[in-house]
Each structure stands twice: as structure tokens, then as C-alpha cells.
């Protein structure tokens, strides 16, 4: 924990949870690579049309994950599901949910710190 303390001080200062007098954290804050992604990143990514396809699939998987999560949390039993097969066609495999979770978390990390992209 002590060897990673400068990282926690940097994150605390970056997101405004308190000022820091730590030299390493202040050095990171001044470095351009630890800043936010530039706004033209999304326009450059959309030039290849791959960004639109990626966002479509990401939104589709997120909606499917939310539907499956609400269905699982609502407590509906499988007997009702067998009677109405049209309503129970949306499923999400655990590996897809795992990859979706990591994609969203690493995307947030990449947006917050440009060096994560490198």
C-alpha cells in the first residue's frame, strides 16, 4: 500500500477530493499524458466509422444486461418464462457480461487519464 500511495494521492487530487502537497502527485497533474482525452479524439475515431459500430454494440449489450438484471432481480420464475417464450428471449452469457463490465470500466479509466490509452 505504501508503494502505491502516490497513485492514490494523484487520483484524490485529480478528482478534487482534496489538495495535495505531494511532489509526485503534483508532477502527474502537470503532465499532459495524465490529463483528460482531447475532445477531437471522438471525431478522429468516427472518421473510420468503427466508432459508431462499437458504440451501437456497446449500447445494445448494455440494454440487454440491464433487462436481464431487472428480470433476475424481479424474482420472476422460470415457469412463467416457459409459457411466454417471446418475452424471455433476451439472455446474456456470463462471459459477455464480464467483458461488457471491463469495457465500460476501462473506457472510463481511459477517458479520465490519457496515459491509460497509451
CSV table of N, CA and C in Angstrom, one decimal, residues 20-102:
chain,number,residue,atom,x,y,z
A,20,UNK,N,-3.3,18.3,-2.5
A,20,UNK,CA,-2.2,17.6,-2.1
A,20,UNK,C,-0.9,18.4,-2.2
A,21,UNK,N,0.0,18.1,-1.3
A,21,UNK,CA,1.3,18.8,-1.4
A,21,UNK,C,2.4,17.8,-1.8
A,22,UNK,N,2.0,16.6,-2.2
A,22,UNK,CA,2.9,15.6,-2.6
A,22,UNK,C,3.5,15.9,-3.9
A,23,UNK,N,4.8,15.8,-4.0
A,23,UNK,CA,5.6,16.2,-5.2
A,23,UNK,C,5.2,15.3,-6.4
A,24,UNK,N,5.1,14.0,-6.2
A,24,UNK,CA,4.8,13.1,-7.3
A,24,UNK,C,3.4,13.4,-7.8
A,25,UNK,N,2.4,13.6,-7.0
A,25,UNK,CA,1.0,13.8,-7.4
A,25,UNK,C,1.0,15.1,-8.2
A,26,UNK,N,1.7,16.2,-7.7
A,26,UNK,CA,1.7,17.4,-8.4
A,26,UNK,C,2.4,17.3,-9.8
A,27,UNK,N,3.4,16.5,-9.8
A,27,UNK,CA,4.1,16.3,-11.1
A,27,UNK,C,3.2,15.6,-12.1
A,28,UNK,N,2.4,14.6,-11.6
A,28,UNK,CA,1.5,13.9,-12.5
A,28,UNK,C,0.4,14.9,-13.0
A,29,UNK,N,-0.1,15.7,-12.1
A,29,UNK,CA,-1.1,16.7,-12.5
A,29,UNK,C,-0.7,17.7,-13.6
A,30,UNK,N,0.6,18.0,-13.6
A,30,UNK,CA,1.2,18.9,-14.6
A,30,UNK,C,1.5,18.2,-15.9
A,31,UNK,N,1.6,16.9,-15.9
A,31,UNK,CA,2.0,16.2,-17.2
A,31,UNK,C,0.8,16.1,-18.1
A,32,UNK,N,0.9,16.3,-19.4
A,32,UNK,CA,-0.2,16.3,-20.3
A,32,UNK,C,-0.7,14.8,-20.5
A,33,UNK,N,0.1,13.9,-20.4
A,33,UNK,CA,-0.3,12.5,-20.5
A,33,UNK,C,-1.3,12.0,-19.5
A,34,UNK,N,-1.3,12.7,-18.3
A,34,UNK,CA,-2.2,12.3,-17.2
A,34,UNK,C,-3.5,13.2,-17.3
A,35,UNK,N,-3.7,14.0,-18.3
A,35,UNK,CA,-4.9,14.8,-18.4
A,35,UNK,C,-6.0,14.0,-19.1
A,36,UNK,N,-7.1,14.7,-19.3
A,36,UNK,CA,-8.2,14.1,-19.9
A,36,UNK,C,-7.9,14.0,-21.4
A,37,UNK,N,-8.7,13.1,-22.1
A,37,UNK,CA,-8.6,12.9,-23.5
A,37,UNK,C,-9.0,14.2,-24.2
A,38,UNK,N,-8.3,14.6,-25.3
A,38,UNK,CA,-8.8,15.7,-26.0
A,38,UNK,C,-10.1,15.5,-26.7
A,39,UNK,N,-10.9,16.6,-26.9
A,39,UNK,CA,-12.2,16.4,-27.4
A,39,UNK,C,-12.3,16.0,-28.9
A,40,UNK,N,-11.2,16.2,-29.6
A,40,UNK,CA,-11.2,15.8,-31.0
A,40,UNK,C,-10.9,14.3,-31.2
A,41,UNK,N,-10.7,13.6,-30.1
A,41,UNK,CA,-10.5,12.1,-30.2
A,41,UNK,C,-11.7,11.4,-30.8
A,42,UNK,N,-12.9,11.8,-30.4
A,42,UNK,CA,-14.1,11.1,-30.9
A,42,UNK,C,-14.3,11.4,-32.3
A,43,UNK,N,-14.0,12.6,-32.8
A,43,UNK,CA,-14.2,13.0,-34.2
A,43,UNK,C,-13.2,12.2,-35.0
A,44,UNK,N,-11.9,12.0,-34.5
A,44,UNK,CA,-10.9,11.2,-35.2
A,44,UNK,C,-11.3,9.7,-35.3
A,45,UNK,N,-11.9,9.2,-34.2
A,45,UNK,CA,-12.4,7.8,-34.2
A,45,UNK,C,-13.6,7.6,-35.1
A,46,UNK,N,-14.4,8.6,-35.2
A,46,UNK,CA,-15.6,8.5,-36.0
A,46,UNK,C,-15.3,8.6,-37.5
A,47,UNK,N,-14.1,9.0,-37.9
A,47,UNK,CA,-13.8,9.1,-39.3
A,47,UNK,C,-13.7,7.7,-39.9
A,48,UNK,N,-13.4,6.7,-39.2
A,48,UNK,CA,-13.2,5.4,-39.7
A,48,UNK,C,-14.5,4.6,-39.7
A,49,UNK,N,-15.6,5.2,-39.1
A,49,UNK,CA,-16.9,4.5,-38.9
A,49,UNK,C,-16.9,3.4,-37.9
A,50,UNK,N,-15.7,3.0,-37.4
A,50,UNK,CA,-15.7,1.9,-36.5
A,50,UNK,C,-16.2,2.3,-35.1
A,51,UNK,N,-16.1,3.6,-34.8
A,51,UNK,CA,-16.6,4.1,-33.5
A,51,UNK,C,-18.1,4.0,-33.4
A,52,UNK,N,-18.8,4.2,-34.5
A,52,UNK,CA,-20.3,4.1,-34.5
A,52,UNK,C,-20.7,2.7,-34.3
A,53,UNK,N,-20.0,1.8,-34.9
A,53,UNK,CA,-20.4,0.3,-34.8
A,53,UNK,C,-20.1,-0.1,-33.3
A,54,UNK,N,-19.0,0.3,-32.8
A,54,UNK,CA,-18.6,0.0,-31.4
A,54,UNK,C,-19.6,0.5,-30.5
A,55,UNK,N,-20.0,1.8,-30.6
A,55,UNK,CA,-21.0,2.4,-29.7
A,55,UNK,C,-22.4,1.7,-29.8
A,56,UNK,N,-22.7,1.3,-31.0
A,56,UNK,CA,-24.0,0.6,-31.2
A,56,UNK,C,-24.0,-0.7,-30.5
A,57,UNK,N,-23.0,-1.5,-30.6
A,57,UNK,CA,-22.9,-2.8,-30.0
A,57,UNK,C,-22.8,-2.6,-28.4
A,58,UNK,N,-22.1,-1.6,-28.0
A,58,UNK,CA,-21.9,-1.3,-26.6
A,58,UNK,C,-23.3,-1.0,-26.0
A,59,UNK,N,-24.0,-0.1,-26.6
A,59,UNK,CA,-25.4,0.3,-26.1
A,59,UNK,C,-26.3,-0.9,-26.2
A,60,UNK,N,-26.3,-1.7,-27.2
A,60,UNK,CA,-27.1,-2.9,-27.3
A,60,UNK,C,-26.8,-3.9,-26.2
A,61,UNK,N,-25.5,-4.2,-25.9
A,61,UNK,CA,-25.2,-5.1,-24.8
A,61,UNK,C,-25.5,-4.5,-23.5
A,62,UNK,N,-25.4,-3.2,-23.3
A,62,UNK,CA,-25.8,-2.6,-22.0
A,62,UNK,C,-27.3,-2.7,-21.8
A,63,UNK,N,-28.1,-2.4,-22.8
A,63,UNK,CA,-29.5,-2.6,-22.7
A,63,UNK,C,-29.9,-4.0,-22.4
A,64,UNK,N,-29.3,-5.0,-23.0
A,64,UNK,CA,-29.5,-6.4,-22.8
A,64,UNK,C,-29.2,-6.7,-21.3
A,65,UNK,N,-28.0,-6.2,-20.9
A,65,UNK,CA,-27.6,-6.5,-19.5
A,65,UNK,C,-28.5,-5.9,-18.5
A,66,UNK,N,-29.1,-4.7,-18.7
A,66,UNK,CA,-30.0,-4.1,-17.8
A,66,UNK,C,-31.3,-4.9,-17.8
A,67,UNK,N,-31.8,-5.3,-18.9
A,67,UNK,CA,-33.0,-6.1,-19.0
A,67,UNK,C,-32.9,-7.4,-18.2
A,68,UNK,N,-31.8,-8.1,-18.5
A,68,UNK,CA,-31.5,-9.4,-17.8
A,68,UNK,C,-31.4,-9.2,-16.3
A,69,UNK,N,-30.7,-8.1,-15.9
A,69,UNK,CA,-30.5,-7.8,-14.5
A,69,UNK,C,-31.9,-7.5,-13.8
A,70,UNK,N,-32.7,-6.7,-14.4
A,70,UNK,CA,-34.0,-6.4,-13.8
A,70,UNK,C,-34.9,-7.7,-13.8
A,71,UNK,N,-34.8,-8.5,-14.8
A,71,UNK,CA,-35.6,-9.7,-14.8
A,71,UNK,C,-35.1,-10.7,-13.7
A,72,UNK,N,-33.8,-10.8,-13.5
A,72,UNK,CA,-33.3,-11.6,-12.4
A,72,UNK,C,-33.6,-11.1,-11.0
A,73,UNK,N,-33.6,-9.8,-10.9
A,73,UNK,CA,-33.9,-9.1,-9.6
A,73,UNK,C,-35.4,-9.1,-9.3
A,74,UNK,N,-36.2,-9.1,-10.3
A,74,UNK,CA,-37.6,-9.0,-10.0
A,74,UNK,C,-38.2,-10.3,-9.4
A,75,UNK,N,-37.5,-11.4,-9.6
A,75,UNK,CA,-37.9,-12.7,-8.9
A,75,UNK,C,-38.9,-13.4,-9.8
A,76,UNK,N,-39.0,-13.1,-11.1
A,76,UNK,CA,-39.9,-13.9,-11.9
A,76,UNK,C,-39.4,-15.3,-12.1
A,77,UNK,N,-40.2,-16.3,-11.9
A,77,UNK,CA,-39.8,-17.7,-12.0
A,77,UNK,C,-39.8,-18.2,-13.4
A,78,UNK,N,-39.2,-19.3,-13.6
A,78,UNK,CA,-39.0,-19.8,-15.0
A,78,UNK,C,-40.2,-20.4,-15.5
A,79,UNK,N,-41.2,-20.8,-14.7
A,79,UNK,CA,-42.5,-21.3,-15.2
A,79,UNK,C,-43.2,-20.3,-16.0
A,80,UNK,N,-43.2,-19.1,-15.6
A,80,UNK,CA,-43.9,-18.0,-16.4
A,80,UNK,C,-43.1,-17.8,-17.7
A,81,UNK,N,-41.8,-18.0,-17.6
A,81,UNK,CA,-41.0,-17.8,-18.8
A,81,UNK,C,-41.2,-18.8,-19.9
A,82,UNK,N,-41.5,-20.0,-19.4
A,82,UNK,CA,-41.8,-21.1,-20.4
A,82,UNK,C,-43.1,-20.9,-21.1
A,83,UNK,N,-44.1,-20.3,-20.4
A,83,UNK,CA,-45.4,-20.0,-21.1
A,83,UNK,C,-45.3,-18.9,-22.1
A,84,UNK,N,-44.5,-17.9,-21.8
A,84,UNK,CA,-44.4,-16.8,-22.8
A,84,UNK,C,-43.0,-16.7,-23.3
A,85,UNK,N,-42.7,-17.5,-24.3
A,85,UNK,CA,-41.3,-17.6,-24.8
A,85,UNK,C,-40.9,-16.4,-25.5
A,86,UNK,N,-41.8,-15.6,-26.0
A,86,UNK,CA,-41.5,-14.3,-26.7
A,86,UNK,C,-40.8,-13.3,-25.8
A,87,UNK,N,-41.2,-13.3,-24.5
A,87,UNK,CA,-40.7,-12.3,-23.6
A,87,UNK,C,-39.4,-12.7,-23.0
A,88,UNK,N,-39.0,-13.9,-23.1
A,88,UNK,CA,-37.8,-14.4,-22.4
A,88,UNK,C,-36.7,-14.8,-23.4
A,89,UNK,N,-36.6,-14.1,-24.5
A,89,UNK,CA,-35.6,-14.4,-25.5
A,89,UNK,C,-34.3,-13.7,-25.2
A,90,UNK,N,-34.3,-12.7,-24.4
A,90,UNK,CA,-33.1,-11.9,-24.2
A,90,UNK,C,-32.3,-12.6,-23.1
A,91,UNK,N,-31.1,-13.0,-23.4
A,91,UNK,CA,-30.2,-13.6,-22.5
A,91,UNK,C,-28.8,-13.0,-22.6
A,92,UNK,N,-28.0,-13.1,-21.6
A,92,UNK,CA,-26.7,-12.6,-21.6
A,92,UNK,C,-25.8,-13.5,-20.9
A,93,UNK,N,-24.8,-14.1,-21.7
A,93,UNK,CA,-23.9,-15.1,-21.1
A,93,UNK,C,-23.0,-14.4,-20.1
A,94,UNK,N,-22.5,-15.1,-19.1
A,94,UNK,CA,-21.6,-14.5,-18.1
A,94,UNK,C,-20.3,-13.9,-18.7
A,95,UNK,N,-19.8,-14.6,-19.7
A,95,UNK,CA,-18.5,-14.0,-20.3
A,95,UNK,C,-18.8,-12.7,-21.0
A,96,UNK,N,-19.9,-12.6,-21.7
A,96,UNK,CA,-20.3,-11.3,-22.3
A,96,UNK,C,-20.5,-10.2,-21.3
A,97,UNK,N,-21.1,-10.6,-20.2
A,97,UNK,CA,-21.4,-9.6,-19.1
A,97,UNK,C,-20.0,-9.2,-18.5
A,98,UNK,N,-19.1,-10.1,-18.3
A,98,UNK,CA,-17.8,-9.8,-17.8
A,98,UNK,C,-17.0,-8.9,-18.7
A,99,UNK,N,-17.0,-9.2,-20.0
A,99,UNK,CA,-16.3,-8.3,-21.0
A,99,UNK,C,-17.0,-6.9,-21.1
A,100,UNK,N,-18.3,-6.9,-21.0
A,100,UNK,CA,-19.0,-5.6,-21.0
A,100,UNK,C,-18.6,-4.7,-19.8
A,101,UNK,N,-18.6,-5.3,-18.6
A,101,UNK,CA,-18.2,-4.6,-17.4
A,101,UNK,C,-16.8,-4.1,-17.6
A,102,UNK,N,-15.9,-4.9,-18.0
A,102,UNK,CA,-14.5,-4.4,-18.2
A,102,UNK,C,-14.4,-3.4,-19.2
